[in-house]
Coordinates of C-alpha atoms in Angstrom, one line a residue:
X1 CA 2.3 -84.8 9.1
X2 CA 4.7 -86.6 11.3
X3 CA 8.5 -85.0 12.0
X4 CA 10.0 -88.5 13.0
X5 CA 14.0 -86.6 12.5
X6 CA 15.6 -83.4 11.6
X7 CA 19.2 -83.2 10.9
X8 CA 20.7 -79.9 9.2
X9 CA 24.2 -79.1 9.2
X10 CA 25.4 -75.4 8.9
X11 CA 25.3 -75.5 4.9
X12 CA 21.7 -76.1 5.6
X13 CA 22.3 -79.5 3.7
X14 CA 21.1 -82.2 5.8
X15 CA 17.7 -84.8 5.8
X16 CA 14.1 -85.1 7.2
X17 CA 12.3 -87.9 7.8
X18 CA 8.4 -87.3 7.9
X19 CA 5.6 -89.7 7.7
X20 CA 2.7 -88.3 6.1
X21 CA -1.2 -89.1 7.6
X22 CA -3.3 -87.0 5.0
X23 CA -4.1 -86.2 1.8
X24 CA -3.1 -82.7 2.4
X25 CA 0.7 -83.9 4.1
X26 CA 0.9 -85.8 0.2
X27 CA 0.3 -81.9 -1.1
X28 CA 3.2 -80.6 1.2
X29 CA 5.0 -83.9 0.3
X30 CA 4.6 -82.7 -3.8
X31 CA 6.0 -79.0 -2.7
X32 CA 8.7 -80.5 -0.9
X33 CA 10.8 -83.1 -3.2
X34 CA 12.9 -80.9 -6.3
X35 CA 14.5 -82.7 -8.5
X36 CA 18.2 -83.5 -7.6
X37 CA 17.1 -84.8 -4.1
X38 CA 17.5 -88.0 -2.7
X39 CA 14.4 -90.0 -1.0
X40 CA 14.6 -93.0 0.8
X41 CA 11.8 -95.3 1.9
X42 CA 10.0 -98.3 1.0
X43 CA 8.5 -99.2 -2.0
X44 CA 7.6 -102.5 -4.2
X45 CA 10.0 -103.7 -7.1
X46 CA 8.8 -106.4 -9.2
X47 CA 11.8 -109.1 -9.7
X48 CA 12.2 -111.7 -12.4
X49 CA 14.0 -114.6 -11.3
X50 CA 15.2 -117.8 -13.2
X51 CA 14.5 -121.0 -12.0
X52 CA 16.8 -124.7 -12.4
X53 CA 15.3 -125.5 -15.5
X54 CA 15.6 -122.4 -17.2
X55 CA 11.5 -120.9 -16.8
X56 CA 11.5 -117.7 -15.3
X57 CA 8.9 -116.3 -12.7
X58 CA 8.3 -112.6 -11.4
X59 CA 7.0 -111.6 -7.8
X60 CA 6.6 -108.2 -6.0
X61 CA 9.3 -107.6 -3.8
X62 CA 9.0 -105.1 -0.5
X63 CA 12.3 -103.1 0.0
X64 CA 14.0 -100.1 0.7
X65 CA 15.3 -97.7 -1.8
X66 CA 17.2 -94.4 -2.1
X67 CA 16.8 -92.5 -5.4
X68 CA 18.3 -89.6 -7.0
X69 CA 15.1 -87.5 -7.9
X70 CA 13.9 -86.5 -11.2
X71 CA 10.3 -86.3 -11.7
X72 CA 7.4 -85.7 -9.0
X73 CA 4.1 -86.3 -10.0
X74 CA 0.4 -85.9 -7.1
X75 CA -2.8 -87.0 -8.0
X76 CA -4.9 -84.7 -6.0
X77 CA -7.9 -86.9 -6.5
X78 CA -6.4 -89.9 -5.4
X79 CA -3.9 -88.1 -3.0
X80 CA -1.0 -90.4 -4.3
X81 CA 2.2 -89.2 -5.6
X82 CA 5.1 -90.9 -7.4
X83 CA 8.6 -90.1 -7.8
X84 CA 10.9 -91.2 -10.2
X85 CA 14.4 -91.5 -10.2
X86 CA 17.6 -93.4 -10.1
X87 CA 18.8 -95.9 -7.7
X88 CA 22.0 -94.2 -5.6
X89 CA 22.4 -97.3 -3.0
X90 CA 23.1 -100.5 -3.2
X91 CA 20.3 -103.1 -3.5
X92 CA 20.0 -106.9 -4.0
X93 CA 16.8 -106.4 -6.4
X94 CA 17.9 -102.9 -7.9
X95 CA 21.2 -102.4 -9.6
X96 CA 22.4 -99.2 -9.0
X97 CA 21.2 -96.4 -11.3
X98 CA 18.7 -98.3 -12.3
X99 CA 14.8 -96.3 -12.9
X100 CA 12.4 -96.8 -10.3
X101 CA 8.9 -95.1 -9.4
X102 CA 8.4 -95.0 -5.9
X103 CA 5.2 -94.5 -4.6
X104 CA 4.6 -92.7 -0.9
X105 CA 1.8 -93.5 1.1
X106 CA 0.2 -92.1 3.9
X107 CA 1.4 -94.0 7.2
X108 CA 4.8 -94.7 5.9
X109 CA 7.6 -92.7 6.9
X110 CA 10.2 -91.5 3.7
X111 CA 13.6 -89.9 4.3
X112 CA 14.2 -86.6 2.1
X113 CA 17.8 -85.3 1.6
X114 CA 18.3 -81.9 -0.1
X115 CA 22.0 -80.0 -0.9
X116 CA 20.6 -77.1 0.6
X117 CA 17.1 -76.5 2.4
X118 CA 15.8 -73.1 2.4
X119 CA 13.6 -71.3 4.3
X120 CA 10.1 -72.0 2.2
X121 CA 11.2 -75.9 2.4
X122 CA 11.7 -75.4 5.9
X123 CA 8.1 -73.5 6.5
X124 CA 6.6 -76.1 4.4
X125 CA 7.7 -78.8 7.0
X126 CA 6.7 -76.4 9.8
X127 CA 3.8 -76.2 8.8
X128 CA 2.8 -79.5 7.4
X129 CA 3.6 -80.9 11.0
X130 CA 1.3 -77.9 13.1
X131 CA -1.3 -80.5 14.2
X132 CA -3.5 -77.1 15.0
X133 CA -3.8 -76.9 11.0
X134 CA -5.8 -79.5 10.4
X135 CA -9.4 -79.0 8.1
X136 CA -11.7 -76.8 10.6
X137 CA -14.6 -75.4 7.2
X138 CA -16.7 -77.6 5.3
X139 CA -19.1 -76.9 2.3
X140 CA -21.4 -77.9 0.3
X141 CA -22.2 -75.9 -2.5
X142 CA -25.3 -76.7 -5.1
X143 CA -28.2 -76.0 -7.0
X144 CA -30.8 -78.7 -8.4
X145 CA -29.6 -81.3 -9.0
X146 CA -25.6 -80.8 -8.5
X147 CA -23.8 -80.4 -5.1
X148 CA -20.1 -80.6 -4.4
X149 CA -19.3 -81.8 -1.0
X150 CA -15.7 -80.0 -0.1
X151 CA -13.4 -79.7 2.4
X152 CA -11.0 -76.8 2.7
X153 CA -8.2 -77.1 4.5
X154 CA -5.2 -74.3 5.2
X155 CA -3.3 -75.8 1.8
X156 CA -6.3 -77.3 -0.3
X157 CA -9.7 -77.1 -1.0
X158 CA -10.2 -80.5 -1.4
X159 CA -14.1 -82.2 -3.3
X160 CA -14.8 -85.2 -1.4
X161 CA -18.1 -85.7 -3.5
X162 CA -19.3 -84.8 -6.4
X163 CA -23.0 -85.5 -6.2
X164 CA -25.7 -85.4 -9.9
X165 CA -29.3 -86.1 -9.9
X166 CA -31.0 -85.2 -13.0
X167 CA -34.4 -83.2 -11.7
X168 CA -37.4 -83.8 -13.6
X169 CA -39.6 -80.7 -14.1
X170 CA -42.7 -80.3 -11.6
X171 CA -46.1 -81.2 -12.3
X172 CA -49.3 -80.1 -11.0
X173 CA -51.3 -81.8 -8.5
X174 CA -50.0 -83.7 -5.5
X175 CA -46.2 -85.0 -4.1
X176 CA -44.6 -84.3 -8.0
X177 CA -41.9 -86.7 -9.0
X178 CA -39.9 -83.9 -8.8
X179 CA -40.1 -83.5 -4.9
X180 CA -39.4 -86.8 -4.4
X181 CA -36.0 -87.0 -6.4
X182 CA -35.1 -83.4 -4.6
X183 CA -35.5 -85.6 -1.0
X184 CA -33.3 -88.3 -2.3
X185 CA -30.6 -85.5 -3.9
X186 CA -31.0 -84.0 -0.3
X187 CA -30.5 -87.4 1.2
X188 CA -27.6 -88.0 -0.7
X189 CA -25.9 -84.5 -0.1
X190 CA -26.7 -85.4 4.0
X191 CA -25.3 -89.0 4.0
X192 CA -22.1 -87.5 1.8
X193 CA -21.6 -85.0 5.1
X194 CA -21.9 -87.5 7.3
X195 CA -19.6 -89.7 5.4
X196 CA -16.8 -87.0 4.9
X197 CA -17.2 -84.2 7.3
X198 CA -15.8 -84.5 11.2
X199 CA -18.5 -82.5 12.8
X200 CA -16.6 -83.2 16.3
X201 CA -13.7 -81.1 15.1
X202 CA -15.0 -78.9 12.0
X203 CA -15.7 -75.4 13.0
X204 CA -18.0 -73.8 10.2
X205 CA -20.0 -75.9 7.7
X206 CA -21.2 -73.6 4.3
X207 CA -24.2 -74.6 3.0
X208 CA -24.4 -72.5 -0.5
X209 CA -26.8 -72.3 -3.4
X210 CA -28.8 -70.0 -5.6
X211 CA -32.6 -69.8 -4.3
X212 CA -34.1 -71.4 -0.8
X213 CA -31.9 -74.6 -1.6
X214 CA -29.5 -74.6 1.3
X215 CA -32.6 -73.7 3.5
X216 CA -34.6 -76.9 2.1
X217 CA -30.8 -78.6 2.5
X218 CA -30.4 -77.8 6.8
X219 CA -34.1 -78.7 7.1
X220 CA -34.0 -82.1 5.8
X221 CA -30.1 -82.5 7.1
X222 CA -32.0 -81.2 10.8
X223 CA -34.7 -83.7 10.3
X224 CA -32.5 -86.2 9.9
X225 CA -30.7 -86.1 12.8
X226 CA -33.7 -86.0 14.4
X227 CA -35.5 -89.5 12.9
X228 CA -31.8 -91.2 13.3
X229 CA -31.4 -89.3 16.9
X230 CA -28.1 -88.1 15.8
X231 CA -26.5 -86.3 18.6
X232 CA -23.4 -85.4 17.2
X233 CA -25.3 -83.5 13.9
X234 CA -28.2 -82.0 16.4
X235 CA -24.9 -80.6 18.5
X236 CA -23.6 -79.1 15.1
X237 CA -27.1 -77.3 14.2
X238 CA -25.2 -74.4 15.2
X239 CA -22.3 -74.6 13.2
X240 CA -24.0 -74.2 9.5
X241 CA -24.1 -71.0 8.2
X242 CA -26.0 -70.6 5.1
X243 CA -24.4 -68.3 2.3
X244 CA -26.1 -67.3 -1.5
X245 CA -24.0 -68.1 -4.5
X246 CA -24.7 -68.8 -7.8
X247 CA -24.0 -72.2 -8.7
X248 CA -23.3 -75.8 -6.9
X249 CA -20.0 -75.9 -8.9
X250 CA -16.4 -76.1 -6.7
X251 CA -15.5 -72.3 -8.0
X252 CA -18.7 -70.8 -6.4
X253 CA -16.8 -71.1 -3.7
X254 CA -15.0 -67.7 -4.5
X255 CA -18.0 -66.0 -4.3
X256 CA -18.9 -67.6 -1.1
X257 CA -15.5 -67.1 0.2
X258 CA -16.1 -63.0 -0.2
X259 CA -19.7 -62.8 1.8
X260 CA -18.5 -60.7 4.9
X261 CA -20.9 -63.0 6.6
X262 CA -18.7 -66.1 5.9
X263 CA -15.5 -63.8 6.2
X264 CA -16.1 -62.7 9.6
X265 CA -16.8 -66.1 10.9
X266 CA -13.5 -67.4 9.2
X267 CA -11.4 -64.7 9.9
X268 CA -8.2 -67.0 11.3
X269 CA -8.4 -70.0 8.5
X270 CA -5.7 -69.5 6.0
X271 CA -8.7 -69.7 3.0
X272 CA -10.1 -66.7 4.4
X273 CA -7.2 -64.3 4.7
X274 CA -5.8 -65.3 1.5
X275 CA -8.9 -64.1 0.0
X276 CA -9.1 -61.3 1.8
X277 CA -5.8 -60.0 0.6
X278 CA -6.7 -61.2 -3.1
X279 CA -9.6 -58.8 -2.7
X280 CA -7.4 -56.1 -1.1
X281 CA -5.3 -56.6 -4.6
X282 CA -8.0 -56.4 -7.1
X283 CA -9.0 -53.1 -5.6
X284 CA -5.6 -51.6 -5.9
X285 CA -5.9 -52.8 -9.3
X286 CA -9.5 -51.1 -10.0
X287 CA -8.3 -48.0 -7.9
X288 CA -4.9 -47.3 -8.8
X289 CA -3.2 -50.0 -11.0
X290 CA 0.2 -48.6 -9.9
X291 CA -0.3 -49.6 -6.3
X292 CA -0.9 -53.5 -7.8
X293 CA 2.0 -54.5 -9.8
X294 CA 2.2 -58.3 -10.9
X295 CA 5.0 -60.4 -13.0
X296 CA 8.6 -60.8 -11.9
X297 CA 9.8 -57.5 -13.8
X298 CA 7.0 -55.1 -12.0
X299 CA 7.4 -56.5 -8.6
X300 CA 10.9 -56.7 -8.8
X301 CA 11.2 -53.0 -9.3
X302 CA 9.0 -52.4 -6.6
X303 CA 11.0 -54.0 -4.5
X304 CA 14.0 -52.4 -5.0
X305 CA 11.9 -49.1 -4.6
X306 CA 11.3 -50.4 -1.0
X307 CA 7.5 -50.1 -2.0
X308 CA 5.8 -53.5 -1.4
X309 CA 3.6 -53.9 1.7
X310 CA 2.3 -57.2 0.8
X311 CA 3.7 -59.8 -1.4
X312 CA 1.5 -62.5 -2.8
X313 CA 3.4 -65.4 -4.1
X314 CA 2.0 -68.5 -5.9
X315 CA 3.4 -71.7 -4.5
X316 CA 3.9 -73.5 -7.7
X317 CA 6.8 -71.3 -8.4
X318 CA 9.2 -72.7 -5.8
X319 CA 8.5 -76.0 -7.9
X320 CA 10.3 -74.6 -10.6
X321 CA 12.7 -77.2 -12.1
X322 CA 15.1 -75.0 -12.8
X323 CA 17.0 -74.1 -9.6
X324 CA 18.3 -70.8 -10.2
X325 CA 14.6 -69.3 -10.7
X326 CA 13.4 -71.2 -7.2
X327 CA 16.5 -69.7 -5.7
X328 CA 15.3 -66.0 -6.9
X329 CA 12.0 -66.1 -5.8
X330 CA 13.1 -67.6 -2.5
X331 CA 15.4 -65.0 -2.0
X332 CA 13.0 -62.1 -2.9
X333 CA 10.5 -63.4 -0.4
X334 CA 13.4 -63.7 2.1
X335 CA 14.3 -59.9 1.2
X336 CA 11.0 -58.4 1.0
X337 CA 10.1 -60.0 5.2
X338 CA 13.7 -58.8 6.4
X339 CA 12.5 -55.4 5.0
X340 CA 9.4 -55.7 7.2
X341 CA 6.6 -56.3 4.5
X342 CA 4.2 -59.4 4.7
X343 CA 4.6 -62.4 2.3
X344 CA 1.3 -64.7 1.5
X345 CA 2.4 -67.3 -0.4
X346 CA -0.9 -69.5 -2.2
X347 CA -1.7 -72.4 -2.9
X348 CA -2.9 -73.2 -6.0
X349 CA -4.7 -75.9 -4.7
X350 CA -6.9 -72.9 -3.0
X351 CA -9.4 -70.9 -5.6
X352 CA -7.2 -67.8 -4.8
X353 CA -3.6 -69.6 -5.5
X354 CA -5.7 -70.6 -8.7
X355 CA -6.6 -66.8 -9.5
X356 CA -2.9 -65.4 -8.5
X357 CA -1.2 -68.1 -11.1
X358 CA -3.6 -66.9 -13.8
X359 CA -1.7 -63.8 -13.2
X360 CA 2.0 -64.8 -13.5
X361 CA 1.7 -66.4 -9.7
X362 CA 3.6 -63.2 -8.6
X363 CA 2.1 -59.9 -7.1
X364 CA 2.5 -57.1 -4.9
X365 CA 0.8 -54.6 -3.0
X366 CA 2.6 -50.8 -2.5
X367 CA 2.7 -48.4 -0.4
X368 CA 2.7 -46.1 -3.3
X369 CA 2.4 -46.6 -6.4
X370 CA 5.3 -47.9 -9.3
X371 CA 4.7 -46.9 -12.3
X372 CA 4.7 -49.1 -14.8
X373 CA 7.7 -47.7 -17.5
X374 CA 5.7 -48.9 -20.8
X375 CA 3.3 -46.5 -19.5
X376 CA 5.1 -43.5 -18.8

């Protein structure tokens, strides 16, 4: 993401204007824009117009629109999100209040105003525009016949490829049909790496599967890069690192996420440490429930007990429409970091921001533990 302009005023009202480049800046974007803001940018209105002779006539129209927001809507597949809203400015095609969806695309800068941005709004700029951030851990995870080529980035984990061959069973005596559809789902799974991965900039590529399949995988992906003379994927041999899980579907990628292998060589992306601190969670959980409160009430009260060493907070809750419950998680994660305690806030577009909004999307761990009053 782009920070073209930045202008707050001591109310902390004031406007951005940010151009998004990738799909992951649209996912920021999404988190971003409430309802009740107001976003200008550019956008395509179709106009009817009546001619001499009475016939009318419609064409698309480029122009420049500020709406009053009240609706947000991302596809993460296609990375495009749409906003609805009402016209606030005045415009030769759109009378004012009018509806209009505006649609935001990557390479186009957009002006957001707010009444009041707070500080998750202003970390979520922050950090949408740390060009260090960018997707550094690629994976592919499969097992005959299915792969899922993925990309996991510090906000999403994102399939670029979806990838099903239906695997006939072997037969005896020579080169079985079978072996030759498993080169070609290997092929595939190669070409979908080199058609989606950076292997210039990407630090750690997973290769994951049940059996010897990511081994058969690197050796055809090696040989290759070998036939083709492939310099840049001979140069990233040594990036792969080959993990067991039990299935080529996305979620596997929990498990693959929790080999201390994989851990220890990912040990500064945000994927990892979120799911380190998930872990450290469910073990409290196992171990002493009282030390792993979840749900507003629980955490709340642990709060005020001065208790909670880490809070995990899922970041579909500061999308809240209603105003006044953004504003209270906001301020408890505002309170619970000026008491000194660390604050992970999830995605949900990450297998672990999935998991934590399973469980209200709020969580804590203590220093000691709450009890819980039903229980006592």
């Amino acid at each position: 993401m782009k920070l073209v302009k930045k202008q707050l005023e001591k109310d902390s009202s004031g406007f951005i204007v940010l151009v998004p480049e990738e799909t992951e800046d649209m996912w920021h974007v999404y988190n971003l824009i409430q309802p009740g803001d107001h976003l200008k940018g550019s956008t395509i209105r179709r106009v009817q117009s009546e001619s001499a002779t009475g016939s009318t006539s419609s064409q698309r129209i480029h122009t420049t629109l500020t709406v009053s927001v009240l609706a947000v809507d991302f596809d993460t597949a296609g990375g495009i999100l749409r906003i609805s809203g009402k016209n606030m400015a005045e415009n030769p095609y759109v009378k004012l209040g009018a509806h209009h969806t505006m649609e935001l695309e990557r390479g186009r800068s957009f002006t957001l105003t707010k009444a009041s941005w707070d500080t998750i709004a202003l970390e979520r700029v922050d950090e949408a525009c740390d060009v260090r951030k960018a997707a550094d851990v690629a994976a592919i995870v499969l097992h005959e016949g299915l792969a899922n080529v993925c990309l996991l980035t510090p906000s999403m984990t994102v399939v670029r490829q979806r990838i099903e061959v239906n695997i006939p069973r072997k037969r005896r005596g020579g080169e079985s049909q079978q072996e030759s559809v498993m080169r070609k789902f290997y092929d595939q799974c190669t070409q979908a790496l080199l058609r989606h991965v950076d292997l210039s900039t990407t630090k750690v590529i997973l290769l994951a599967s049940p059996g010897f399949l990511r081994e058969h995988l690197l050796a055809h992906i090696m040989a290759e890069a070998v036939r083709t003379n492939n310099r840049t994927l001979l140069d990233a041999k040594s990036k792969f690192l080959l993990v067991p899980c039990a299935s080529g579907h996305k979620h596997a990628l929990e498990q693959v996420l929790q080999d201390p292998t994989v851990a220890s060589q990912l040990a500064d992306t945000k994927a990892a440490r979120e799911q380190q601190i998930l872990d450290r969670f469910y073990h409290e959980m196992n171990v002493d429930p009282d030390k792993a409160p979840y749900g507003w009430e629980h955490v709340q009260k642990a709060h005020e007990m001065g208790a909670i060493s880490i809070l995990l907070v899922a970041d579909s809750l500061f999308r809240s429409l209603n105003i006044g419950t953004r504003k209270q998680y906001v301020q408890l994660v505002e309170e619970v970091r000026a008491a000194g305690a660390q604050v992970a806030i999830f995605s949900t577009q990450h297998i672990t921001g999935e998991q934590l909004s399973q469980m209200t999307g709020i969580a804590a761990i203590t220093h000691f533990p709450v009890p819980n009053e039903e229980e006592t």
